[in-house]
Structures are given as structure tokens and as C-alpha cells.
Short mmCIF file of C-alpha atoms and ligand atoms in Angstrom, two decimals:
data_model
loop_
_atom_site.label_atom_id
_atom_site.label_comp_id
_atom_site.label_asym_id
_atom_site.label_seq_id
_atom_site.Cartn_x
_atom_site.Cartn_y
_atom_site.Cartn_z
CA UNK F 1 -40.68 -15.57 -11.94
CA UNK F 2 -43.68 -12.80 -11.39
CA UNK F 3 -47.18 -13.60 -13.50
CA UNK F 4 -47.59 -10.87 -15.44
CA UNK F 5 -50.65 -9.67 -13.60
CA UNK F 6 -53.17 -7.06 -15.09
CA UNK F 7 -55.85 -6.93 -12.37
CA UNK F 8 -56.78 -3.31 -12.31
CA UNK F 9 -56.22 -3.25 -8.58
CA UNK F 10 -52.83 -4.77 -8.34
CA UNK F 11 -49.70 -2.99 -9.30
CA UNK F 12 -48.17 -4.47 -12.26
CA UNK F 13 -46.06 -7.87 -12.05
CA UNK F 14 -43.36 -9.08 -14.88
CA UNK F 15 -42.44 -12.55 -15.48
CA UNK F 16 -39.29 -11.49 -17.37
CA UNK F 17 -36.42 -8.48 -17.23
CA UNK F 18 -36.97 -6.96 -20.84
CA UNK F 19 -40.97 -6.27 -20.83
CA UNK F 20 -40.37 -4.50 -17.38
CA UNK F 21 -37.34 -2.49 -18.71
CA UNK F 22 -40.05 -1.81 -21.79
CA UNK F 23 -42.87 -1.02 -19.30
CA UNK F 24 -41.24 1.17 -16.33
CA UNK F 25 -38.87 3.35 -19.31
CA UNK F 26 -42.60 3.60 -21.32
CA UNK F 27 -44.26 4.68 -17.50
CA UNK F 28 -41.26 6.99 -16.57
CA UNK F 29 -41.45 8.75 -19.93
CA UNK F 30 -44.95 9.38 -18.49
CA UNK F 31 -44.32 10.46 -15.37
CA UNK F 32 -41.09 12.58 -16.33
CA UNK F 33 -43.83 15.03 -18.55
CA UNK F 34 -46.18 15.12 -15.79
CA UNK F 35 -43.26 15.90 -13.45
CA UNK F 36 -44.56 14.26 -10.57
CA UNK F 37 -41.90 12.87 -7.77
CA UNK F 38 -41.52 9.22 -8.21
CA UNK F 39 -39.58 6.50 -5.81
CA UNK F 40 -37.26 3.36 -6.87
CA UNK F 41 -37.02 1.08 -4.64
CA UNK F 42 -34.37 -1.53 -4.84
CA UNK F 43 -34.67 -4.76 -2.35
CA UNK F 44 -32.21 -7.34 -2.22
CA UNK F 45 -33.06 -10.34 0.28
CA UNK F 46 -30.46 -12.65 2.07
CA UNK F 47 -29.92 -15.41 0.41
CA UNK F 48 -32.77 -17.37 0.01
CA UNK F 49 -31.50 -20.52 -1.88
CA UNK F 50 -29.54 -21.51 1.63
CA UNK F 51 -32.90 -23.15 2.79
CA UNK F 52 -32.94 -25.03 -0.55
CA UNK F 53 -31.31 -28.60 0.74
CA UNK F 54 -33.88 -28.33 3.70
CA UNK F 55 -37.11 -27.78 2.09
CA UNK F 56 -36.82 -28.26 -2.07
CA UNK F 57 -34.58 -26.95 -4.51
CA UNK F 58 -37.25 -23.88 -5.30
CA UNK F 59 -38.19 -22.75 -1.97
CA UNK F 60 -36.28 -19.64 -2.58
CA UNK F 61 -38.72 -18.98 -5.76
CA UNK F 62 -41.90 -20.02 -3.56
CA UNK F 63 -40.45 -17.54 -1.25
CA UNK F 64 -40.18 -14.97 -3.40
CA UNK F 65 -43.60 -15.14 -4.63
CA UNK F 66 -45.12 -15.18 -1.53
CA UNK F 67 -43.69 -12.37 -0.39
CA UNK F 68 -44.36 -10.11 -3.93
CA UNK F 69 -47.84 -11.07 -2.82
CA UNK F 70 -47.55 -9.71 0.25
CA UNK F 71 -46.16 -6.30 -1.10
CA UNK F 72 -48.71 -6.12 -3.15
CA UNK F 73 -50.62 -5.22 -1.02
CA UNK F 74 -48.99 -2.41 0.04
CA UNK F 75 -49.08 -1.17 -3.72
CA UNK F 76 -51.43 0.97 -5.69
CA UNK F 77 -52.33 -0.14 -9.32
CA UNK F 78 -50.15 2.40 -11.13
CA UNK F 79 -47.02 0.84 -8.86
CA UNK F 80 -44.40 -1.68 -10.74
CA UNK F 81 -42.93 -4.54 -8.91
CA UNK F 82 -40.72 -6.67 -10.82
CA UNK F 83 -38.17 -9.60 -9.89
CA UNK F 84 -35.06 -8.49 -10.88
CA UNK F 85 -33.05 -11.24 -10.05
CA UNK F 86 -32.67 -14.05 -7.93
CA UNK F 87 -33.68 -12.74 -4.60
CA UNK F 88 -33.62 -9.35 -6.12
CA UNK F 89 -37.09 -6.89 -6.78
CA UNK F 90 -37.60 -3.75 -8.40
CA UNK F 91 -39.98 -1.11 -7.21
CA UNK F 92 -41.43 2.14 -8.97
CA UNK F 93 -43.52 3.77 -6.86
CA UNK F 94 -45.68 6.37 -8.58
CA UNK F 95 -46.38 9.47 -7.32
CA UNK F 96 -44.55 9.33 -4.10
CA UNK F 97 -42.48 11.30 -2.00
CA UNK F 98 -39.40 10.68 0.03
CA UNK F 99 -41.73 9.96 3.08
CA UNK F 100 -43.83 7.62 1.38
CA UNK F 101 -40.77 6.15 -0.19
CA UNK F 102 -39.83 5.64 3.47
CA UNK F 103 -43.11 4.24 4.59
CA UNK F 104 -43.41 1.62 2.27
CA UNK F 105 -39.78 0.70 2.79
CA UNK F 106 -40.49 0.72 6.47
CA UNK F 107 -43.62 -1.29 5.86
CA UNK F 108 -41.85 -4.58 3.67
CA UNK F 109 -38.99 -4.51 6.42
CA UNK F 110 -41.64 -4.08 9.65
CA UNK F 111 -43.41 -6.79 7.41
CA UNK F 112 -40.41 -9.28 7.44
CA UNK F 113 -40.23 -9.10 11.25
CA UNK F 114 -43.29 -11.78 11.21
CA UNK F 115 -41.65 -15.25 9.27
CA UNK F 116 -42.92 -16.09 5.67
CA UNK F 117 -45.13 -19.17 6.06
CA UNK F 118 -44.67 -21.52 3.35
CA UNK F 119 -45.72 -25.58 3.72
CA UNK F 120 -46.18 -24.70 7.60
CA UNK F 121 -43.06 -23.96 7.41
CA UNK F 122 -41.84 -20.60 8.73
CA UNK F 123 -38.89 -18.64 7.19
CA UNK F 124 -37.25 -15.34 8.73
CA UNK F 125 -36.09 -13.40 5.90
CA UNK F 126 -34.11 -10.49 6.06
CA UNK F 127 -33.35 -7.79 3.15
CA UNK F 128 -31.93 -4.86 2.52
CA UNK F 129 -33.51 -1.39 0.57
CA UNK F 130 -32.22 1.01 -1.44
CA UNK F 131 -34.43 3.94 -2.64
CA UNK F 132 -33.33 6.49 -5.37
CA UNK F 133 -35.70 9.55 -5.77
CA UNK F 134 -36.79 11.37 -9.00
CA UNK F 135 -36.23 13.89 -10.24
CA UNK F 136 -33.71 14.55 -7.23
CA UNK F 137 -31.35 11.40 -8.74
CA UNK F 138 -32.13 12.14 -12.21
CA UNK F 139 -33.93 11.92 -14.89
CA UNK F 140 -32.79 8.08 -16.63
CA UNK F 141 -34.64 5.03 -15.35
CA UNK F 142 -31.64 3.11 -15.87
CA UNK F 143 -29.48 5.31 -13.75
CA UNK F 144 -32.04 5.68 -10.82
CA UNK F 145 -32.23 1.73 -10.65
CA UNK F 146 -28.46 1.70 -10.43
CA UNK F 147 -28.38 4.01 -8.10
CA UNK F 148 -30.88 2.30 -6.20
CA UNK F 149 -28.94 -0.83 -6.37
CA UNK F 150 -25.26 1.22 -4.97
CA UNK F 151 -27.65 2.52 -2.34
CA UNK F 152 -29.02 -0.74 -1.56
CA UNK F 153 -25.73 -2.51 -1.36
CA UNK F 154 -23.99 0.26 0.47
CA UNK F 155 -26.86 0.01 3.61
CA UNK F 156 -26.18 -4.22 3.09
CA UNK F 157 -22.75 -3.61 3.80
CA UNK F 158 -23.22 -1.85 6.97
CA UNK F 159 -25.98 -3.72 8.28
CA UNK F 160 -28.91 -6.06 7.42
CA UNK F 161 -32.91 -5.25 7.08
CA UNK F 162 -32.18 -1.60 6.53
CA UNK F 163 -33.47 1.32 4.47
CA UNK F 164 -31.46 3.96 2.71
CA UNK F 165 -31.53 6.97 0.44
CA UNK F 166 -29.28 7.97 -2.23
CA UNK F 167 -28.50 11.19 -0.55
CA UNK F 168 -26.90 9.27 2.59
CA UNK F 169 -24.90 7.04 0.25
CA UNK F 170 -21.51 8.60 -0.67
CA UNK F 171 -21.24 5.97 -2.97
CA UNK F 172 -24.34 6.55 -5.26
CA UNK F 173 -22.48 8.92 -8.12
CA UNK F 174 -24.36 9.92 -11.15
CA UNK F 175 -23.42 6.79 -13.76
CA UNK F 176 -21.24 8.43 -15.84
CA UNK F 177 -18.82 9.99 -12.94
CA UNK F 178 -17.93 6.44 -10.80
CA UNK F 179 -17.34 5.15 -14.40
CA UNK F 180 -14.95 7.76 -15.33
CA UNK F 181 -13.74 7.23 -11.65
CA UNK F 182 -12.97 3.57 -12.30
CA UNK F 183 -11.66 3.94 -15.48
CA UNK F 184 -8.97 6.43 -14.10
CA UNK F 185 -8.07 4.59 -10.66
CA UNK F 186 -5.51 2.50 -12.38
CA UNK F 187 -3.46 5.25 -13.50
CA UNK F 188 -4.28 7.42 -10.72
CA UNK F 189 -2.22 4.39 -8.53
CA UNK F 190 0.72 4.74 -10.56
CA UNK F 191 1.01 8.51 -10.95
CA UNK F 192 0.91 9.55 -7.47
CA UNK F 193 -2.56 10.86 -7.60
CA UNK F 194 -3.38 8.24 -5.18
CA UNK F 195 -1.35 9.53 -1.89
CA UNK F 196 -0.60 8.28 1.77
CA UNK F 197 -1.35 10.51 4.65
CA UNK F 198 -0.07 9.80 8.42
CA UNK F 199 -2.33 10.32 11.26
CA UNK F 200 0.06 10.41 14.23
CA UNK F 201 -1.42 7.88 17.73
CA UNK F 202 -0.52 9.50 21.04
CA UNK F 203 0.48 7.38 23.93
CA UNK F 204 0.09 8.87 27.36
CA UNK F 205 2.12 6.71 28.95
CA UNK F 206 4.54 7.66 26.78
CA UNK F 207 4.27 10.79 26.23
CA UNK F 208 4.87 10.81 22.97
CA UNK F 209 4.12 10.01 19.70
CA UNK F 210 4.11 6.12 19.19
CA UNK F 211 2.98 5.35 15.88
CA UNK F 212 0.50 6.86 12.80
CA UNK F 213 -1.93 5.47 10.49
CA UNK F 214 -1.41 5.21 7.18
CA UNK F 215 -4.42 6.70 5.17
CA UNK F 216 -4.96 6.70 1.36
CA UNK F 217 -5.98 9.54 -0.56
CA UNK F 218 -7.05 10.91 -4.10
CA UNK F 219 -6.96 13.99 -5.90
CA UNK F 220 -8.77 13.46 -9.16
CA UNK F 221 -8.02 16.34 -11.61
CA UNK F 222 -11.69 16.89 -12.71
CA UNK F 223 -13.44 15.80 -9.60
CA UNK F 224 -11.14 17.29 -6.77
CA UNK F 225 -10.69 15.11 -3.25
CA UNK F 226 -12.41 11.66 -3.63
CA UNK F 227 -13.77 10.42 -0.46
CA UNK F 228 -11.68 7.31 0.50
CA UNK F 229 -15.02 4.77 1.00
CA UNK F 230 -16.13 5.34 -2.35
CA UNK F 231 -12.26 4.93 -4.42
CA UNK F 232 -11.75 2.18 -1.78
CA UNK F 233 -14.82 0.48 -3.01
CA UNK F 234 -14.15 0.87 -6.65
CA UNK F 235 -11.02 -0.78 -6.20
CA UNK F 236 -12.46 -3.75 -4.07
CA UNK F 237 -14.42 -4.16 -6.80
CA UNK F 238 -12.52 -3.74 -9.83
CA UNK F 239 -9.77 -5.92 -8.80
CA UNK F 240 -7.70 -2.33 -7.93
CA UNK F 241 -7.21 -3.52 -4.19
CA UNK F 242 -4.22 -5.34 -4.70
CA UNK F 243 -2.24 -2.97 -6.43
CA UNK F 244 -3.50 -0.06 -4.14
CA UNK F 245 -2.17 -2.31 -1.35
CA UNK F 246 0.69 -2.68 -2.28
CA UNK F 247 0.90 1.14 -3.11
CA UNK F 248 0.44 1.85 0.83
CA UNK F 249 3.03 -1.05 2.07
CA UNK F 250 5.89 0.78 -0.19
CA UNK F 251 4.79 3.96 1.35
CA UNK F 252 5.22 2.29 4.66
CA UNK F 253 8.59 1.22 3.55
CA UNK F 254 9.86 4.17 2.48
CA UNK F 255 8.80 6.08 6.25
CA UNK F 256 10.31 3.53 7.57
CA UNK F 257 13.73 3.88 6.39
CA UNK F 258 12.91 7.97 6.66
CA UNK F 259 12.32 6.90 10.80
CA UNK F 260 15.50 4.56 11.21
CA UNK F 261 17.64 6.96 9.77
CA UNK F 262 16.44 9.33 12.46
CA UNK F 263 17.05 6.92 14.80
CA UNK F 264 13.03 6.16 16.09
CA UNK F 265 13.08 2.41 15.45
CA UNK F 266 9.77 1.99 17.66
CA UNK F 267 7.21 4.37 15.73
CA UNK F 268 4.19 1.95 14.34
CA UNK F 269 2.57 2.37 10.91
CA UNK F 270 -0.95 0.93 10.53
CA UNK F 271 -2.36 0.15 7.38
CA UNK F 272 -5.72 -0.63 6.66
CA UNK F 273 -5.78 -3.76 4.71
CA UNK F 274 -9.28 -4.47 2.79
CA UNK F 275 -10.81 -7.99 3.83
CA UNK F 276 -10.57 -8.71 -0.73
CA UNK F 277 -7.41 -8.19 -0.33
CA UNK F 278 -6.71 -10.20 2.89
CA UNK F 279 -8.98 -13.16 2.19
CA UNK F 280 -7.95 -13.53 -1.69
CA UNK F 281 -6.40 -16.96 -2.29
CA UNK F 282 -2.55 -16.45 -2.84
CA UNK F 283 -2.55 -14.11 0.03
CA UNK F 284 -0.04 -16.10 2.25
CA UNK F 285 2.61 -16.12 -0.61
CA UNK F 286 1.69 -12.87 -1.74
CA UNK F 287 2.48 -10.92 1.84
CA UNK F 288 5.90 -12.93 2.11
CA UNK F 289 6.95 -11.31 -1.15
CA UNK F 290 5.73 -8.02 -0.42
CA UNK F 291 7.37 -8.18 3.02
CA UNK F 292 11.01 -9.52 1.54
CA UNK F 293 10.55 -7.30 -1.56
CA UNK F 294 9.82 -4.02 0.54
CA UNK F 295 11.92 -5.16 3.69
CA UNK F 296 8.99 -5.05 6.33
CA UNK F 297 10.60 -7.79 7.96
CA UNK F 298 11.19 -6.66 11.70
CA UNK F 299 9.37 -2.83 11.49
CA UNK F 300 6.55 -2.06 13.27
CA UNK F 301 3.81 -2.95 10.94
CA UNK F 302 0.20 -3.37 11.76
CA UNK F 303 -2.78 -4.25 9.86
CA UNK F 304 -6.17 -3.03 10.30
CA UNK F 305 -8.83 -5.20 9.70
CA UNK F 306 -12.84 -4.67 10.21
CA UNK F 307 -15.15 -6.54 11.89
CA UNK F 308 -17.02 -7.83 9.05
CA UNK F 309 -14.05 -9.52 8.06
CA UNK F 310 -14.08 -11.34 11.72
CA UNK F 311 -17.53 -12.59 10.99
CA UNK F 312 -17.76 -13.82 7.56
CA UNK F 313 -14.35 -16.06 7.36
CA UNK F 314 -13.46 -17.15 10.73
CA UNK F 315 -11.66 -20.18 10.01
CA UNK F 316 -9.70 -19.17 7.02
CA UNK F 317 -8.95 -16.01 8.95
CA UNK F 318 -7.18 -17.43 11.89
CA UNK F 319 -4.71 -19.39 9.91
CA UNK F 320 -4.41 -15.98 7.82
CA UNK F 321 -3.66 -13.76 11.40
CA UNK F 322 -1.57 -16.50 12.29
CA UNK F 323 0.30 -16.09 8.71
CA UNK F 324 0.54 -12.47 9.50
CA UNK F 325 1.66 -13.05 13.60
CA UNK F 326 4.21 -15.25 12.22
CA UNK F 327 5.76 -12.11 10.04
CA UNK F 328 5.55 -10.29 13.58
CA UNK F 329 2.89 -8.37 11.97
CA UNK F 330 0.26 -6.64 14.66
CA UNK F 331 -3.45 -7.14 13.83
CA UNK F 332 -6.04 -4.15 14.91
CA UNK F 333 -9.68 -4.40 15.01
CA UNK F 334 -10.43 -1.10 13.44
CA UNK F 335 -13.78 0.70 13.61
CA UNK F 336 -14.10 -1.31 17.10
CA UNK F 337 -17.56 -1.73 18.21
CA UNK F 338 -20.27 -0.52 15.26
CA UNK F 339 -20.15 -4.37 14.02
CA UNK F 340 -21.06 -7.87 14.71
CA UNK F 341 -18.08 -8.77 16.57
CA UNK F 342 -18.85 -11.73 18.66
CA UNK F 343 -16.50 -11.07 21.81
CA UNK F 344 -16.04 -14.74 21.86
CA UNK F 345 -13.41 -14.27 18.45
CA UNK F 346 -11.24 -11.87 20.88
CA UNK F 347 -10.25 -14.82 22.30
CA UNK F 348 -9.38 -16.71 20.02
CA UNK F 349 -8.16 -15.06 17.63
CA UNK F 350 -4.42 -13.26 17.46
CA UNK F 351 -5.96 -9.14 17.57
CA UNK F 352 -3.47 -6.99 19.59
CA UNK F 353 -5.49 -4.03 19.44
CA UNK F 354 -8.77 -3.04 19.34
CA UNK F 355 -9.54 0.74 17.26
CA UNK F 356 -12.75 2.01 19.64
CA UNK F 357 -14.45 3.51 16.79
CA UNK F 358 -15.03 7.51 16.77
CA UNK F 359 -18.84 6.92 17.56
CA UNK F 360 -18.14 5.98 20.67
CA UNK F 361 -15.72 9.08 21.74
CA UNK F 362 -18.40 11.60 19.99
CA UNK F 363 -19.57 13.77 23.02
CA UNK F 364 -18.56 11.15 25.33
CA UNK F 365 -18.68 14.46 27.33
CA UNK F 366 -21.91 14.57 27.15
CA UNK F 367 -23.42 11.35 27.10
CA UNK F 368 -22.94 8.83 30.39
CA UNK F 369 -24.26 5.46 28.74
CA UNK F 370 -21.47 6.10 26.39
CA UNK F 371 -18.98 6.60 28.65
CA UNK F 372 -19.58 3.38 30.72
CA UNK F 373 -19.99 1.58 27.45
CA UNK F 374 -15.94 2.97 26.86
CA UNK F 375 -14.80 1.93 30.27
CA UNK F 376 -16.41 -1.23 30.05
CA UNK F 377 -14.58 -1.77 26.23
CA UNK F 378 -11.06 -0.80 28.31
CA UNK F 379 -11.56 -3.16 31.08
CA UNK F 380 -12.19 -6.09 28.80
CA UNK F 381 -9.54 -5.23 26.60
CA UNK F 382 -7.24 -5.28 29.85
CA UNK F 383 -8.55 -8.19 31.14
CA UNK F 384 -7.86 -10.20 27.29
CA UNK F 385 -4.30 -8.12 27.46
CA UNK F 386 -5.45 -6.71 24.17
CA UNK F 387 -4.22 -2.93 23.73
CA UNK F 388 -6.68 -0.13 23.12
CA UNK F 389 -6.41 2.96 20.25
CA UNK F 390 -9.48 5.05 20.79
CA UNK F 391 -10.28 6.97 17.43
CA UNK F 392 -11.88 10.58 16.78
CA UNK F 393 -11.42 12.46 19.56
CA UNK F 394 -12.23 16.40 18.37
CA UNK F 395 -12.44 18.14 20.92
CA UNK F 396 -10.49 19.15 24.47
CA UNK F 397 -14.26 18.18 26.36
CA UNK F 398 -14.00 14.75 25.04
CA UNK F 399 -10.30 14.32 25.54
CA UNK F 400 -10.70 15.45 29.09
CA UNK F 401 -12.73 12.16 29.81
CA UNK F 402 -10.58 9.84 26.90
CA UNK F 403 -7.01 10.80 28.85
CA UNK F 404 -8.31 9.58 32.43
CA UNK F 405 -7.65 5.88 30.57
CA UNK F 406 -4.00 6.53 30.65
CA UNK F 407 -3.19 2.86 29.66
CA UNK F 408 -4.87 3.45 25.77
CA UNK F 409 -3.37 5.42 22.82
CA UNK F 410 -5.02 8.50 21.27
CA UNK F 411 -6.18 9.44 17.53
CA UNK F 412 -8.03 12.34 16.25
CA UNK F 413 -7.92 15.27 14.84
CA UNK F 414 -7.63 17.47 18.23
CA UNK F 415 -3.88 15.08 18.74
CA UNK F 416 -3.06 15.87 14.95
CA UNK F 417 -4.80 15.75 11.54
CA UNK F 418 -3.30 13.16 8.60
CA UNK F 419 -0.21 15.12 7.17
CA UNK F 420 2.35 14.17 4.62
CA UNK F 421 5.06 12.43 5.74
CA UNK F 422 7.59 15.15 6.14
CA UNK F 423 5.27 17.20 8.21
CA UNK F 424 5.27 14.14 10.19
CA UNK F 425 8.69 13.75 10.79
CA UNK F 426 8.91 17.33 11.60
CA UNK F 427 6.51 16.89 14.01
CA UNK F 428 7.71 13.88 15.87
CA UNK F 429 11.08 15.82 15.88
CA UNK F 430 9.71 18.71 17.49
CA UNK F 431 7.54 17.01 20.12
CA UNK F 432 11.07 15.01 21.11
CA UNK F 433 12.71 17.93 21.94
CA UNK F 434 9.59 19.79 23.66
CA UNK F 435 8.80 16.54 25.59
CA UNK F 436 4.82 16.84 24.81
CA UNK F 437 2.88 17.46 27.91
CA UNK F 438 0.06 19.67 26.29
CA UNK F 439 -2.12 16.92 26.15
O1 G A 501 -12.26 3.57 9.42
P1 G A 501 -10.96 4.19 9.83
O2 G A 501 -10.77 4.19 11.30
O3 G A 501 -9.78 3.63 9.10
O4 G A 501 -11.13 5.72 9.42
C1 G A 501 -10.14 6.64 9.57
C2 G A 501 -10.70 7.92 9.01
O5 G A 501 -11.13 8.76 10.07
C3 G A 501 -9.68 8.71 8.23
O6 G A 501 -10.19 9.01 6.96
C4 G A 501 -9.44 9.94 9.05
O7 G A 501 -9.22 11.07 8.23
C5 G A 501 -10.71 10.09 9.84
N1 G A 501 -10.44 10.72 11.15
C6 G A 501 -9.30 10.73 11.84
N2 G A 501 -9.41 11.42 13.00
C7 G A 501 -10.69 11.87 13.05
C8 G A 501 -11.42 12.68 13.98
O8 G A 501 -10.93 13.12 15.02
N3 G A 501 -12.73 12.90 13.67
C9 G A 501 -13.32 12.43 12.55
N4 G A 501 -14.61 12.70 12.33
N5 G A 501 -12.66 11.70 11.63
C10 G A 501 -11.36 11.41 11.88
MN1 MN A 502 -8.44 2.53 10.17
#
């Protein structure tokens, strides 16, 4: 742990959790009557302890000394850094500004490019940053460091040595509303607050229709339309995944008795299936129940899965996709493409389709480099006979270039928007008769 560390010069160190939650609440009351903007900083590092069995059982804590020393120096003597937890620090950085927030954040990761030297031994360390901002996130210590902290772990779970702000995190609430949030998501599964919406695919090969994806949605009575990342994340994390999974595979059930009784056997639901969910232990019994219980056996189910799933579990996951194969269950790669996909697990692993994410069809009008980078996605895809569902497309511009790939299927918003499933089956009903050739 930190020395407590008074040198006038040096920002203040803690050696345990409750003097610095005394100190920073006793400098925050402070700073909240002087009103002056103040930063949080929240950095969480990989973890450390993994070079333990290499180099000593306390490298991680050497580490982590070595480098507060370091960020000293990029402090002023009013600053507070404290360890927060293992591989964990806390930063209050007085009188600052967003910018300067940003510049010392960009400093500690721009510092970690260079490895820590410890023993002549060098260590490349990467972390992640969350920054909260007062008065902007509030005006509670406790709930800026939180904040902080959702910040910091929503930038870790897109992507390593990055910087965030609060503002860019959908999932940084005030306290007191995600906590009401989770505390209702139970019940909001059961009494239909929690809906499914179908966003139809287009084939134009087909000419039709082939297939939708299955979308969750919920409207809280207090707190209107709740964006799907953040009550997605509060089940992942409340142990709320499972039953909101199986939520969306009786939904699928029910459309697809609704489509066999109107005769269109082939039409595909995708669901997006959480990597919790997929990776908890029982999962292999728990999908052949669901599929008996629900009678999934034989429709045309897929499962999305992202690419962060591909990377952290590879050898679990194959015998899981296999699992799922064997069920004659499709597996997509959604979100295709803003990952860490090695292209070496497309060939071994079972992944029908790849989901090119909507990044890569945003202005692909516009933008060249993009548009090679798309053709290059299709021809691999072809080449690993993996099929191809390109996602987002807005606008007639951007279709114009998307359609030229006849082989691929279509999703986005200028195709159709996610409706309910009678609009749905309206619509597929309609399009039969018109034979669909706007497109
Ligand atoms: O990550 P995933 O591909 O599952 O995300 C699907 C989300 O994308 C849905 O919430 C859906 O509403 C949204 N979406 C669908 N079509 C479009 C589109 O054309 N543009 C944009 N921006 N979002 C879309
Ligand atoms: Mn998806």
C-alpha cells in the first residue's frame, strides 16, 4: 500500500481506504464552497498479479508503487492519489478542468507506452481511465468515484489503455437511478415491461424478407425508454441475464408458431445471447431444456455472439458452438469488425455469419478506405463460406454501394426499423404479395 506521504510538494498518498475516504470527503467539502471544477480520476490496470509466478509473489505491489511514483509527478501538492484496490488508484485532481482532466489522463496512458522497469526487469502495463467531473456529475464524493469507476469499466470493456468521460458513458447514472433500475429489472422481466422488437434482414437474392433480429426493450414507468446497453448490463451483472434470456427465446417461440401457421417456415430469428449467459457453467444442459421446453428444435434460430466472447474463452467456446451446432442452432459474429477478432478463430470455429458492424456502412458513400475495407470483409467471408449480414445502413447513398454485394443480407433502419411482432407479420405479408423490388 501508498506511504502516507506529506512532502509539501507531492500530492497526498494513503496507505489505507478509510483515512483517504476521511481526507478527499474533508478536501471536497472544501472545494464544493469554493466551487471550483474538480476531476476524479479512476484507473484500473490489467492485471498485474499474472507476472507474480515469474518474478515474486509481490511484483504486482512493487509495480504499483513504482508507477504512483511516477504519477506523482505529474501531480500538484493539493492532488490525492490513493490505491484503491489491488491494481486499482484513485485520483482527485484539484482545480481542474475537463481538458486538464484529459491531459493528465493522456499523460499516465502516453506514460505506460514506455515498460515499468523493476529488477531490470521491464513490464508493459496497460490500464484503463475513467474520469467523472464536478460539479457536472454531482456534488457527493462517493457518487463521483462510482461514477468514475462505471466510466472506467465501461471504456475497459470496449477497449484497453483508454480514457473516458462520464458524459460518453450511457452507463454512468446518478447512484440512486441504476439502483432503482436494478431493483425493478426483475419485475420489469415478468410484467412485460421488458419487450421484444423484430428488426426485419433483407436478402437480395431473395428478394425478400429472410429473417429479423430479435431486440429487447424497456419502458420503465418513471424513467421512460431505457437504453438496451445499460439494462443489458445491469442484468449481466445482477445475475438478471438468465432469466432475460430466456424471456427473448419464448418470444422467439411464440413468432415462430405465429410464422408456421402462416406458412413461412424459413424466416430466421436472431437473438443476441450475452457471453454470462453463454459461458455460465450449466449452459449445455440449460439450452437443451430451454430448446425442448420452448420447442426450438428444428426453427431457424441463431445466436449472436460478440467478439469479446471469441477472445477471452476460446477453448470452452468451441465445445459450447459445437453444443449449439449440434441443436442446428446458427452462430453470428455480431458487431463484426470493432473487436479483437483474430481471423485465425473464423476458421476454426463453427460462425455461419458474420454481422459487419454499422461503423463500417456509416457513409460508406463517402469514405473509399471504408469501402475496400467492406469488400475485402465480403471476399473473405466468401472465401471461408461464411455468410455476411451487414448492419446500419440509413440511408439510400449508402445502400446504393451495400446492394452491389448482392450475395449479403441487409439490416437497418432505411430496410425497416424494430417493430412489434404483428407489424412484422403484416409486413412480411405485404411484401409477399408486392414481390419487394424497391430496394
Ligand atoms: O449490437 P447489435 O448489432 O445487436 O445492435 C443492434 C442495435 O442497432 C439495435 O438496438 C437496433 O435498434 C440498432 N439499429 C438497427 N438498425 C440501425 C441503423 O440503421 N442505424 C443505427 N444507428 N442503429 C441501428
Ligand atoms: Mn445484434
Amino acid at each position: 500500500m501508498l506511504k502516507k506521504d506529506n512532502n509539501e510538494n507531492l500530492p497526498i498518498k494513503f496507505s489505507d481506504y478509510s483515512s483517504f475516504q476521511e481526507i478527499i470527503k474533508q478536501r471536497f467539502s472544501e472545494i464544493s464552497v469554493m466551487q471550483v471544477f474538480t476531476s476524479i480520476l479512476f484507473i484500473e490496470f490489467d492485471d498485474l498479479s499474472r507476472f507474480n509466478d515469474a518474478f515474486g509473489f509481490n511484483i504486482d505491489d512493487k509495480l504499483m508503487l513504482k508507477i504512483s511514483e511516477d504519477i506523482s509527478l505529474f501531480l500538484n501538492s493539493k492532488d490525492i492519489l490513493a490505491r484503491v484496490g489491488n491494481h486499482q488508484f484513485v485520483i482527485m485532481q484539484d482545480l481542474s478542468s475537463e481538458e486538464s482532466a484529459e491531459i493528465l489522463a493522456k499523460r499516465i496512458i502516453y506514460m505506460l507506452s514506455e515498460p515499468c522497469i523493476i529488477d531490470e526487469h521491464m513490464f508493459y502495463i496497460e490500464a484503463s481511465i475513467g474520469i467523472s467531473l464536478y460539479p457536472l456529475d454531482g456534488n457527493n464524493i462517493t457518487e463521483l468515484i462510482k461514477t468514475a469507476e462505471n466510466t472506467m469499466k465501461y471504456v475497459q470493456k470496449n477497449s484497453k489503455n483508454h480514457i473516458g468521460f462520464s458524459k460518453d458513458n450511457i452507463l454512468s447514472l446518478p447512484c440512486d437511478k441504476s439502483i432503482r433500475l436494478m431493483a425493478d429489472l426483475p419485475a420489469a422481466i415478468e410484467n412485460g415491461e421488458i419487450y421484444f422488437l423484430y428488426q426485419p434482414q433483407y436478402s437480395h437474392t431473395e428478394k425478400c424478407f429472410v429473417g429479423a433480429e430479435l431486440l429487447a426493450r424497456w419502458e420503465h414507468p418513471k424513467y421512460g425508454d431505457v437504453p438496451p446497453e445499460l439494462f443489458i448490463s445491469i442484468a449481466e451483472q445482477n445475475g438478471m441475464i438468465g432469466p432475460l434470456t430466456v424471456k427473448a427465446l419464448v418470444a422467439a417461440s411464440k413468432a415462430f408458431a405465429v410464422f408456421y401457421k402462416k406458412g413461412m417456415n424459413s424466416f430466421s430469428l436472431s437473438l443476441n445471447i450475452s457471453p454470462i449467459f453463454l459461458m455460465a457453467r450449466s449452459f449445455d444442459e440449460t439450452i437443451e431444456f430451454l430448446i425442448n421446453q420452448y420447442d426450438l428444435l428444428g426453427k431457424k434460430l441463431n445466436f449472436e455472439i460478440t467478439e469479446e466472447i471469441v477472445l477471452k474463452n476460446t477453448d470452452t467456446l468451441l465445445k459450447t458452438l459445437e453444443k449449439l451446432k449440434s441443436f442446428d442452432i446458427n452462430i453470428e459474429l455480431d458487431d463484426f469488425g470493432t473487436g479483437y477478432t483474430s481471423l485465425q478463430h473464423l476458421a476454426y470455429l463453427p460462425i455461419d455469419t458474420l454481422k459487419i458492424d454499422k461503423s463500417f456502412v456509416y457513409e460508406i458513400d463517402k469514405d473509399v478506405k471504408k469501402r475496400a475495407l467492406f469488400k475485402a470483409i465480403v471476399e473473405m467471408s466468401q472465401a471461408l463460406n461464411i455468410n455476411i449480414i451487414a448492419e446500419g445502413i440509413e440511408n439510400s447513398s449508402e445502400n446504393n454501394i451495400i446492394k452491389t454485394f448482392d450475395s449479403i443480407i441487409v439490416q437497418g433502419y432505411f430496410y425497416a426499423k424494430p417493430m412489434t411482432l404483428d407489424s412484422l407479420v403484416e409486413k412480411l405479408e405485404s411484401s409477399v404479395s408486392e414481390v419487394v423490388s424497391v430496394y
